[in-house]
C-alpha cells in the first residue's frame, strides 16, 4: 500500500466528489488515477500510431512539402474569403 499526500483543498474535492458518487475517497482517488493512466496510455498509443502512419507515408512518397502545404492553405482560405464576401457574410 502506498500513501499519497494531497493538499487539503484536493482532499476536500476528492471527498466531496466521492460522496456524490457513493464511493469512499480512497476508491474515488484510485478510480481517478486509473482513468488518468489509461487515458495517458491511449494518448501514447494514438501518438505512436500517427507517427508510424507518417513514416509509412513518407517512405511511400505520400508527403507534401511545407511550402506546398502553406500555399494550399492560403489558396483555400482565399476561396473561403471570396465565398463569404459573395454571400454577404
Short mmCIF file of N, CA and C in Angstrom, two decimals:
data_model
loop_
_atom_site.label_atom_id
_atom_site.label_comp_id
_atom_site.label_asym_id
_atom_site.label_seq_id
_atom_site.Cartn_x
_atom_site.Cartn_y
_atom_site.Cartn_z
N UNK A 1 0.84 -1.17 0.00
CA UNK A 1 0.00 0.00 0.00
C UNK A 1 0.89 1.23 0.00
N UNK A 2 0.54 2.21 -0.82
CA UNK A 2 1.29 3.44 -0.94
C UNK A 2 0.43 4.60 -0.43
N UNK A 3 1.03 5.51 0.26
CA UNK A 3 0.34 6.69 0.75
C UNK A 3 0.74 7.88 -0.11
N UNK A 4 -0.25 8.61 -0.57
CA UNK A 4 -0.02 9.82 -1.36
C UNK A 4 -0.54 10.99 -0.56
N UNK A 5 0.28 12.02 -0.39
CA UNK A 5 -0.12 13.20 0.37
C UNK A 5 -0.75 14.21 -0.58
N UNK A 6 -1.97 14.62 -0.25
CA UNK A 6 -2.70 15.60 -1.05
C UNK A 6 -2.87 16.88 -0.24
N UNK A 7 -3.00 17.98 -0.94
CA UNK A 7 -3.27 19.24 -0.25
C UNK A 7 -4.67 19.16 0.38
N UNK A 8 -4.93 19.97 1.40
CA UNK A 8 -6.27 19.97 1.99
C UNK A 8 -7.38 20.28 0.98
N UNK A 9 -7.08 21.16 0.03
CA UNK A 9 -8.08 21.51 -0.98
C UNK A 9 -8.42 20.32 -1.86
N UNK A 10 -7.40 19.60 -2.30
CA UNK A 10 -7.63 18.42 -3.14
C UNK A 10 -8.32 17.33 -2.34
N UNK A 11 -7.90 17.14 -1.11
CA UNK A 11 -8.53 16.14 -0.25
C UNK A 11 -10.02 16.42 -0.11
N UNK A 12 -10.37 17.68 0.07
CA UNK A 12 -11.78 18.07 0.21
C UNK A 12 -12.54 17.83 -1.09
N UNK A 13 -11.93 18.18 -2.21
CA UNK A 13 -12.60 17.97 -3.50
C UNK A 13 -12.81 16.50 -3.79
N UNK A 14 -11.82 15.68 -3.49
CA UNK A 14 -11.95 14.23 -3.70
C UNK A 14 -13.05 13.67 -2.80
N UNK A 15 -13.05 14.08 -1.54
CA UNK A 15 -14.06 13.58 -0.60
C UNK A 15 -15.47 13.97 -1.05
N UNK A 16 -15.64 15.21 -1.51
CA UNK A 16 -16.95 15.68 -1.97
C UNK A 16 -17.40 14.91 -3.21
N UNK A 17 -16.51 14.78 -4.18
CA UNK A 17 -16.85 14.07 -5.42
C UNK A 17 -17.13 12.60 -5.14
N UNK A 18 -16.36 12.00 -4.24
CA UNK A 18 -16.56 10.59 -3.88
C UNK A 18 -17.94 10.40 -3.26
N UNK A 19 -18.29 11.29 -2.34
CA UNK A 19 -19.59 11.19 -1.67
C UNK A 19 -20.74 11.30 -2.67
N UNK A 20 -20.59 12.17 -3.65
CA UNK A 20 -21.62 12.33 -4.69
C UNK A 20 -21.80 11.05 -5.50
N UNK A 21 -20.78 10.26 -5.56
CA UNK A 21 -20.82 9.03 -6.36
C UNK A 21 -20.98 7.77 -5.50
N UNK A 22 -21.14 7.97 -4.22
CA UNK A 22 -21.33 6.84 -3.32
C UNK A 22 -20.07 6.00 -3.12
N UNK A 23 -18.92 6.64 -3.23
CA UNK A 23 -17.64 5.94 -3.07
C UNK A 23 -16.90 6.52 -1.88
N UNK A 24 -15.95 5.76 -1.39
CA UNK A 24 -15.05 6.30 -0.38
C UNK A 24 -14.03 7.18 -1.09
N UNK A 25 -13.41 8.12 -0.38
CA UNK A 25 -12.37 8.92 -1.01
C UNK A 25 -11.24 8.07 -1.60
N UNK A 26 -10.87 6.99 -0.92
CA UNK A 26 -9.82 6.10 -1.44
C UNK A 26 -10.24 5.46 -2.75
N UNK A 27 -11.48 4.98 -2.80
CA UNK A 27 -11.98 4.34 -4.03
C UNK A 27 -12.01 5.33 -5.18
N UNK A 28 -12.50 6.54 -4.88
CA UNK A 28 -12.61 7.54 -5.93
C UNK A 28 -11.23 7.99 -6.42
N UNK A 29 -10.28 8.17 -5.49
CA UNK A 29 -8.92 8.55 -5.88
C UNK A 29 -8.29 7.47 -6.75
N UNK A 30 -8.49 6.21 -6.39
CA UNK A 30 -7.96 5.10 -7.19
C UNK A 30 -8.59 5.09 -8.57
N UNK A 31 -9.91 5.34 -8.63
CA UNK A 31 -10.61 5.40 -9.92
C UNK A 31 -10.02 6.51 -10.79
N UNK A 32 -9.83 7.70 -10.20
CA UNK A 32 -9.27 8.83 -10.95
C UNK A 32 -7.88 8.52 -11.49
N UNK A 33 -7.06 7.92 -10.65
CA UNK A 33 -5.70 7.60 -11.08
C UNK A 33 -5.71 6.57 -12.20
N UNK A 34 -6.54 5.55 -12.07
CA UNK A 34 -6.63 4.52 -13.11
C UNK A 34 -7.11 5.12 -14.42
N UNK A 35 -8.14 5.96 -14.36
CA UNK A 35 -8.67 6.59 -15.56
C UNK A 35 -7.61 7.47 -16.22
N UNK A 36 -6.85 8.20 -15.41
CA UNK A 36 -5.81 9.06 -15.95
C UNK A 36 -4.71 8.24 -16.61
N UNK A 37 -4.30 7.16 -15.97
CA UNK A 37 -3.26 6.32 -16.54
C UNK A 37 -3.71 5.68 -17.85
N UNK A 38 -4.97 5.24 -17.90
CA UNK A 38 -5.49 4.65 -19.13
C UNK A 38 -5.56 5.68 -20.25
N UNK A 39 -5.97 6.92 -19.91
CA UNK A 39 -6.03 7.98 -20.91
C UNK A 39 -4.63 8.30 -21.42
N UNK A 40 -3.65 8.36 -20.51
CA UNK A 40 -2.27 8.61 -20.92
C UNK A 40 -1.78 7.52 -21.86
N UNK A 41 -2.09 6.26 -21.54
CA UNK A 41 -1.67 5.14 -22.37
C UNK A 41 -2.33 5.21 -23.75
N UNK A 42 -3.63 5.54 -23.77
CA UNK A 42 -4.34 5.65 -25.04
C UNK A 42 -3.76 6.77 -25.89
N UNK A 43 -3.45 7.89 -25.26
CA UNK A 43 -2.86 9.01 -25.99
C UNK A 43 -1.48 8.63 -26.54
N UNK A 44 -0.70 7.93 -25.73
CA UNK A 44 0.61 7.48 -26.17
C UNK A 44 0.48 6.54 -27.38
N UNK A 45 -0.45 5.59 -27.29
CA UNK A 45 -0.64 4.64 -28.39
C UNK A 45 -1.13 5.35 -29.65
N UNK A 46 -2.04 6.32 -29.49
CA UNK A 46 -2.51 7.09 -30.64
C UNK A 46 -1.37 7.86 -31.29
N UNK A 47 -0.51 8.44 -30.46
CA UNK A 47 0.63 9.19 -30.99
C UNK A 47 1.59 8.27 -31.74
N UNK A 48 1.87 7.10 -31.17
CA UNK A 48 2.74 6.13 -31.84
C UNK A 48 2.16 5.70 -33.18
N UNK A 49 0.85 5.47 -33.20
CA UNK A 49 0.18 5.06 -34.44
C UNK A 49 0.28 6.17 -35.49
N UNK A 50 0.05 7.42 -35.08
CA UNK A 50 0.12 8.54 -36.01
C UNK A 50 1.54 8.72 -36.55
N UNK A 51 2.53 8.55 -35.70
CA UNK A 51 3.92 8.66 -36.14
C UNK A 51 4.24 7.55 -37.13
N UNK A 52 3.81 6.33 -36.84
CA UNK A 52 4.05 5.20 -37.76
C UNK A 52 3.39 5.45 -39.10
N UNK A 53 2.17 5.99 -39.09
CA UNK A 53 1.49 6.30 -40.35
C UNK A 53 2.26 7.37 -41.13
N UNK A 54 2.75 8.38 -40.41
CA UNK A 54 3.52 9.44 -41.07
C UNK A 54 4.79 8.91 -41.70
N UNK A 55 5.47 8.04 -40.99
CA UNK A 55 6.70 7.43 -41.53
C UNK A 55 6.37 6.59 -42.76
N UNK A 56 5.30 5.81 -42.69
CA UNK A 56 4.90 4.98 -43.83
C UNK A 56 4.56 5.85 -45.03
N UNK A 57 3.84 6.96 -44.79
CA UNK A 57 3.50 7.88 -45.89
C UNK A 57 4.77 8.48 -46.49
N UNK A 58 5.72 8.86 -45.63
CA UNK A 58 6.96 9.45 -46.10
C UNK A 58 7.74 8.43 -46.95
N UNK A 59 7.83 7.19 -46.44
CA UNK A 59 8.56 6.15 -47.17
C UNK A 59 7.89 5.81 -48.50
N UNK A 60 6.56 5.96 -48.56
CA UNK A 60 5.83 5.66 -49.80
C UNK A 60 5.76 6.87 -50.74
N UNK A 61 6.36 7.99 -50.30
CA UNK A 61 6.36 9.18 -51.15
C UNK A 61 5.08 9.98 -51.06
N UNK A 62 4.24 9.67 -50.09
CA UNK A 62 2.99 10.41 -49.92
C UNK A 62 3.20 11.53 -48.90
N UNK A 63 3.80 12.61 -49.38
CA UNK A 63 4.02 13.73 -48.48
C UNK A 63 3.98 15.02 -49.27
N UNK A 64 3.80 16.11 -48.54
CA UNK A 64 3.74 17.44 -49.13
C UNK A 64 4.78 18.30 -48.44
N UNK A 65 5.48 19.10 -49.21
CA UNK A 65 6.46 20.00 -48.60
C UNK A 65 5.72 21.07 -47.80
N UNK A 66 6.41 21.66 -46.88
CA UNK A 66 5.81 22.72 -46.07
C UNK A 66 5.38 23.88 -46.96
N UNK A 67 6.20 24.21 -47.93
CA UNK A 67 5.87 25.31 -48.83
C UNK A 67 4.57 25.03 -49.59
N UNK A 68 4.42 23.79 -50.10
CA UNK A 68 3.19 23.43 -50.81
C UNK A 68 1.98 23.45 -49.88
N UNK A 69 2.16 22.96 -48.66
CA UNK A 69 1.08 22.95 -47.68
C UNK A 69 0.61 24.38 -47.40
N UNK A 70 1.56 25.29 -47.18
CA UNK A 70 1.21 26.69 -46.90
C UNK A 70 0.49 27.31 -48.09
N UNK A 71 0.98 27.04 -49.28
CA UNK A 71 0.34 27.59 -50.48
C UNK A 71 -1.08 27.06 -50.63
N UNK A 72 -1.28 25.77 -50.38
CA UNK A 72 -2.62 25.18 -50.47
C UNK A 72 -3.56 25.79 -49.43
N UNK A 73 -3.08 25.99 -48.20
CA UNK A 73 -3.90 26.59 -47.14
C UNK A 73 -4.28 28.02 -47.50
N UNK A 74 -3.33 28.77 -48.03
CA UNK A 74 -3.61 30.16 -48.41
C UNK A 74 -4.64 30.21 -49.53
N UNK A 75 -4.51 29.32 -50.49
CA UNK A 75 -5.47 29.28 -51.59
C UNK A 75 -6.87 28.91 -51.07
N UNK A 76 -6.93 27.94 -50.18
CA UNK A 76 -8.21 27.52 -49.62
C UNK A 76 -8.85 28.67 -48.84
N UNK A 77 -8.05 29.36 -48.05
CA UNK A 77 -8.59 30.49 -47.28
C UNK A 77 -9.04 31.62 -48.19
N UNK A 78 -8.34 31.83 -49.28
CA UNK A 78 -8.73 32.87 -50.22
C UNK A 78 -10.09 32.54 -50.82
N UNK A 79 -10.31 31.28 -51.17
CA UNK A 79 -11.60 30.85 -51.71
C UNK A 79 -12.70 31.03 -50.67
N UNK A 80 -12.41 30.63 -49.42
CA UNK A 80 -13.40 30.79 -48.35
C UNK A 80 -13.73 32.26 -48.14
N UNK A 81 -12.73 33.11 -48.19
CA UNK A 81 -12.95 34.54 -48.02
C UNK A 81 -13.82 35.11 -49.15
N UNK A 82 -13.51 34.67 -50.37
CA UNK A 82 -14.30 35.13 -51.52
C UNK A 82 -15.75 34.65 -51.41
N UNK A 83 -15.95 33.42 -50.96
CA UNK A 83 -17.31 32.91 -50.78
C UNK A 83 -18.08 33.69 -49.72
N UNK A 84 -17.42 34.06 -48.66
CA UNK A 84 -18.08 34.86 -47.61
C UNK A 84 -18.44 36.24 -48.15
N UNK A 85 -17.54 36.83 -48.91
CA UNK A 85 -17.79 38.15 -49.47
C UNK A 85 -18.95 38.08 -50.47
N UNK A 86 -18.97 37.02 -51.27
CA UNK A 86 -20.03 36.85 -52.25
C UNK A 86 -21.39 36.64 -51.59
N UNK A 87 -21.39 35.88 -50.51
CA UNK A 87 -22.65 35.56 -49.81
C UNK A 87 -23.04 36.65 -48.81
N UNK A 88 -22.22 37.67 -48.66
CA UNK A 88 -22.54 38.76 -47.75
C UNK A 88 -22.40 38.42 -46.29
N UNK A 89 -21.55 37.50 -45.96
CA UNK A 89 -21.36 37.11 -44.55
C UNK A 89 -20.11 37.68 -44.01
#
